CSV table of C-alpha atoms and ligand atoms in Angstrom, one decimal:
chain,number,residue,atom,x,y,z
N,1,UNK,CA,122.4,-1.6,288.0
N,2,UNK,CA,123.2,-4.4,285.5
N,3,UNK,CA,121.4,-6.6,288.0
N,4,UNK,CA,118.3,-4.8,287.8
N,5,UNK,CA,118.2,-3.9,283.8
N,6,UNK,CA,118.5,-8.1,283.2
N,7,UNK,CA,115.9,-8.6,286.2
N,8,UNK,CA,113.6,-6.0,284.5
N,9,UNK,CA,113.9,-7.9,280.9
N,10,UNK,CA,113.6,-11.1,282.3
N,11,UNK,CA,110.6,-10.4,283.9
N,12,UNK,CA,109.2,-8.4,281.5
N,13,UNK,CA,110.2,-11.6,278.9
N,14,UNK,CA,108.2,-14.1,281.5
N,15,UNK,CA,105.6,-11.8,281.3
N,16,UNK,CA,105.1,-11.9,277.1
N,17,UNK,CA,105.7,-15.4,277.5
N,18,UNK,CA,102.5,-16.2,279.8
N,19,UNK,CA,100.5,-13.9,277.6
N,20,UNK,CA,101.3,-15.3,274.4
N,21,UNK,CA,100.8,-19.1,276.0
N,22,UNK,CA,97.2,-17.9,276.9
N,23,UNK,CA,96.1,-16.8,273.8
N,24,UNK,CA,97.7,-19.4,272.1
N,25,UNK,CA,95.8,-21.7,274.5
N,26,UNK,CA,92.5,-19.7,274.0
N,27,UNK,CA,92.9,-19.2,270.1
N,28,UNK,CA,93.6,-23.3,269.8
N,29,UNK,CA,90.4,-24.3,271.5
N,30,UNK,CA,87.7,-22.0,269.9
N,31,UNK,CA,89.6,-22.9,266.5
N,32,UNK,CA,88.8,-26.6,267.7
N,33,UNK,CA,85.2,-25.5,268.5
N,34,UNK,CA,84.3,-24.0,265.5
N,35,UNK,CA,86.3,-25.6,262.9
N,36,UNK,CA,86.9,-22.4,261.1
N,37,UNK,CA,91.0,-22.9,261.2
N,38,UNK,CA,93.2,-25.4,262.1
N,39,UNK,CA,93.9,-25.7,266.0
N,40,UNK,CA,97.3,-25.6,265.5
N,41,UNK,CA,97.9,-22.8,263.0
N,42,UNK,CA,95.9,-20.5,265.8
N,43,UNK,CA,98.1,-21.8,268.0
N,44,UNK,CA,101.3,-20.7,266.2
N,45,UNK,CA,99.3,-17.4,265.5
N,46,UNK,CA,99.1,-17.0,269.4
N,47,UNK,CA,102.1,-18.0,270.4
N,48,UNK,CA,104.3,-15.6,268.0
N,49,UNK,CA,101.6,-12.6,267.6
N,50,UNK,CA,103.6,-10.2,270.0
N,51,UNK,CA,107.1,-12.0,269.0
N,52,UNK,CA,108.7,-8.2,268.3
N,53,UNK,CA,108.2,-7.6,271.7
N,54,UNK,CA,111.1,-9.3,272.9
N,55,UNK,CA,113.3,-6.9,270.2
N,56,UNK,CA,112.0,-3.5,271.6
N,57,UNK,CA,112.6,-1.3,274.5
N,58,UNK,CA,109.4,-0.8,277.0
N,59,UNK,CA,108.8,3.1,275.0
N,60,UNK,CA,109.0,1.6,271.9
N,61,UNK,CA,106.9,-1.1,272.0
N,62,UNK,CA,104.3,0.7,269.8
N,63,UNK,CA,106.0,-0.6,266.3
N,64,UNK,CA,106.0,-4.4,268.0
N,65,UNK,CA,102.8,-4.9,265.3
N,66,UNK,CA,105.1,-3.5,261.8
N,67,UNK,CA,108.1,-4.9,263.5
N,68,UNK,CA,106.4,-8.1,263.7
N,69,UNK,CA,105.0,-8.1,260.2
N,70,UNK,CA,108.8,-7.4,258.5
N,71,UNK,CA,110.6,-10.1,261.1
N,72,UNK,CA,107.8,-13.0,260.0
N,73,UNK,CA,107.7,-11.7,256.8
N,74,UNK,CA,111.7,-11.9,256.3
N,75,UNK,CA,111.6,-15.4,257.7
N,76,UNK,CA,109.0,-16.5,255.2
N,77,UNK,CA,105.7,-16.9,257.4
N,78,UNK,CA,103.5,-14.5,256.1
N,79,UNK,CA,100.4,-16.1,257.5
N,80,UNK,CA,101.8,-15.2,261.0
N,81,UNK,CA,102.7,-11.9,259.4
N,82,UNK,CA,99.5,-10.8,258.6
N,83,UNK,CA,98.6,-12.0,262.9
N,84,UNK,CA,101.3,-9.8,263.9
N,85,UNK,CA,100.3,-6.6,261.6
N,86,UNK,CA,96.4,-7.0,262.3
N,87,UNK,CA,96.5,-8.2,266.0
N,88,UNK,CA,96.3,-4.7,267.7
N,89,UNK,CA,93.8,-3.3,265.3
N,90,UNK,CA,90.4,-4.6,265.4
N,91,UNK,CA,88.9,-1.9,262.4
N,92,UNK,CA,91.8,-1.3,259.5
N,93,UNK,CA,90.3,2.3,258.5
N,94,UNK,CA,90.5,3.5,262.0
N,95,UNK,CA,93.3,6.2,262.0
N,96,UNK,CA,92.6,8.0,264.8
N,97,UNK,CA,93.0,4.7,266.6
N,98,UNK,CA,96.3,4.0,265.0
N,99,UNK,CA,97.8,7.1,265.7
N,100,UNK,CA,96.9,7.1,269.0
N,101,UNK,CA,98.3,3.7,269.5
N,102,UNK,CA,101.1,4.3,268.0
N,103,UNK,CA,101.9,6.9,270.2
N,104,UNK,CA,101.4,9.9,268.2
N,105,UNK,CA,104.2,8.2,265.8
N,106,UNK,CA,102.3,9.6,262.3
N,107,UNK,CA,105.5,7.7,259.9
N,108,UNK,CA,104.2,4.3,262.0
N,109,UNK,CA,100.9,4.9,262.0
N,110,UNK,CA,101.0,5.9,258.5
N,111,UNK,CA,103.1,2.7,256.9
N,112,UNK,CA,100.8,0.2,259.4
N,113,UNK,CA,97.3,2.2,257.7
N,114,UNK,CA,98.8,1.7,254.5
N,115,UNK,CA,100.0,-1.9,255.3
N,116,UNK,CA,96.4,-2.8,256.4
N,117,UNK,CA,94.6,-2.1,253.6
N,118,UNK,CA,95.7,-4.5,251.5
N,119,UNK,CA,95.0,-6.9,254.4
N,120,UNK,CA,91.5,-9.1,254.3
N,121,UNK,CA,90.6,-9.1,258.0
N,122,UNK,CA,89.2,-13.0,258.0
N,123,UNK,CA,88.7,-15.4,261.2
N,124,UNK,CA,92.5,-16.0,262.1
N,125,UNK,CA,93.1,-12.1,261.9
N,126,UNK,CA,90.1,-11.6,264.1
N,127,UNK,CA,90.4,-14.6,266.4
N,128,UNK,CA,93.6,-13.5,267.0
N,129,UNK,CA,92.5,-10.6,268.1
N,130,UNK,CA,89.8,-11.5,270.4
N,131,UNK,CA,92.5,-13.7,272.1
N,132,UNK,CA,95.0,-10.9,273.0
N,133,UNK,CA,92.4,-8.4,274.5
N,134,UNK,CA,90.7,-11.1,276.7
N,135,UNK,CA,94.7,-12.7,277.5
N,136,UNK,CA,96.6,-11.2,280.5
N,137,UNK,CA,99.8,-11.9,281.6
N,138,UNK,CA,98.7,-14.7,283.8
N,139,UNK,CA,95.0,-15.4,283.4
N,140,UNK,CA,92.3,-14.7,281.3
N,141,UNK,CA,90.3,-11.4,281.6
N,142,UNK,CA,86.9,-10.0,280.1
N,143,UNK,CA,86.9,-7.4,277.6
N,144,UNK,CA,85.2,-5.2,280.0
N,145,UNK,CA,88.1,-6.1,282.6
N,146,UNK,CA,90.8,-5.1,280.4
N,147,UNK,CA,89.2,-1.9,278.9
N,148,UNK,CA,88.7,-0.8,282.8
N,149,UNK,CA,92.4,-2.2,283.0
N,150,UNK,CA,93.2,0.0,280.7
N,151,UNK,CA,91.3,3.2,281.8
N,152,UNK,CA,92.7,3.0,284.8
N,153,UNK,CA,96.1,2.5,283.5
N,154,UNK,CA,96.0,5.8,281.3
N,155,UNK,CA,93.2,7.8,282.1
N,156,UNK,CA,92.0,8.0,279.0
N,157,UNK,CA,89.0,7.8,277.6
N,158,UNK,CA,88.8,8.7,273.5
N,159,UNK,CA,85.7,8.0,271.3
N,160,UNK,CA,88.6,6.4,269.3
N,161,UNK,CA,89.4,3.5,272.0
N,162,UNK,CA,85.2,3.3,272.5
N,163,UNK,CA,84.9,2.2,268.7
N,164,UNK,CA,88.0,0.3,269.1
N,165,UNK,CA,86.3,-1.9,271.9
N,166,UNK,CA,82.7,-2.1,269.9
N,167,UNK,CA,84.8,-3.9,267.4
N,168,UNK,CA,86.1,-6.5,269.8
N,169,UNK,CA,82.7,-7.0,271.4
N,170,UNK,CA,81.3,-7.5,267.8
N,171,UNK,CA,83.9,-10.4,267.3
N,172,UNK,CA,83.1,-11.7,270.9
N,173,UNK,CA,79.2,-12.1,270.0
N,174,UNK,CA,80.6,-13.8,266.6
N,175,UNK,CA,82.5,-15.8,268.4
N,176,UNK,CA,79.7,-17.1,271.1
N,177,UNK,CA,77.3,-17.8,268.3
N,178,UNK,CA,80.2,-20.3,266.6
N,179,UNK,CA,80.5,-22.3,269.7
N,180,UNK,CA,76.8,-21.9,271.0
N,181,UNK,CA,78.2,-20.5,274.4
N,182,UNK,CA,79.1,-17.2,275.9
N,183,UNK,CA,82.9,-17.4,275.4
N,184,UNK,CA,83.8,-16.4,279.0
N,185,UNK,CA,82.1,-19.6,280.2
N,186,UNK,CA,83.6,-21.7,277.5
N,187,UNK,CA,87.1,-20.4,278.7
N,188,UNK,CA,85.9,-20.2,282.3
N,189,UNK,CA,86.7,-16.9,283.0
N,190,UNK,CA,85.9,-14.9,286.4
N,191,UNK,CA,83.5,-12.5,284.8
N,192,UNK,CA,83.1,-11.2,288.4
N,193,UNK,CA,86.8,-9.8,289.3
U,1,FE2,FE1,99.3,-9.7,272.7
């Protein structure tokens, strides 16, 4: 059984890893493309965005955003603070969405709204963003792809995860006008998968 428990962290470890490479990877190049940030802050931003991850148990994984925030905060990186706090939370005054991400957890959801308002949601925050939902474990995915992924996954479909996704298709159309490309092509993703 000890076996299994270290096989299952390992691999769920590898698997945070390869995400957080790939948006790293993504959030460097369009950062080089547009010139709005430095390539290799985004990169940082990328690579430690889900860093509480590897401090939580699978059901708890919810708080990985505040977690995140405190951890990077405490260490004295508050730019990749404000990435870690923002990253799963495309519009700041979206509650509903909060709560629901956070699991029904209203004390999380509460001290993350709270935390967010005092947040100014500029490129990094969004870029950042973009990056995660269009990063999967092991390749790159389109919004569409991981929304259906995610559909799928939960059954679910709330107006709150509908507006959620508006957001990230708004920073996606951003995004293709600052590099004068559709972003999937620029990153060469299998739009057709
Ligand atoms: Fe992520």
């Amino acid at each position: 059984m000890a076996e299994l428990s270290v096989f299952i962290m390992f691999s769920n470890n590898i698997r945070i890893l390869g995400h957080s490479g790939l948006v790293a990877k993504a959030a460097f190049d369009i950062a080089e493309k547009t010139g709005k940030i430095d390539p290799f802050a985004a990169y940082r931003y990328g690579l430690f965005h889900d860093v509480a991850k590897f401090c939580l148990p699978k059901d708890k994984m919810y708080r990985h955003p505040l977690l995140g925030y405190s951890l990077m905060k405490d260490s004295g990186h508050n730019d990749i603070a404000k990435i870690c706090l923002t990253h799963s939370f495309p519009d700041k005054h979206a509650s509903e969405y909060i709560t629901f991400y956070c699991k029904g957890d209203v004390v999380e959801a509460s001290a993350i709204s709270q935390k967010l308002q005092d947040v100014e949601y500029d490129f990094a925050v969004q870029l950042i963003q973009l990056c995660d939902k269009i990063s999967g474990s092991d390749k790159y995915l389109t919004i569409e792809q991981k929304r259906d992924f995610y559909f799928q996954k939960y059954g679910i479909v709330a107006s709150c995860i509908d507006k959620a996704y508006d957001v990230f298709f708004e920073i996606k159309r951003m995004v293709d006008s600052l590099i004068g490309e559709d972003l999937y092509a620029f990153l060469k993703i299998n739009v057709g998968m």
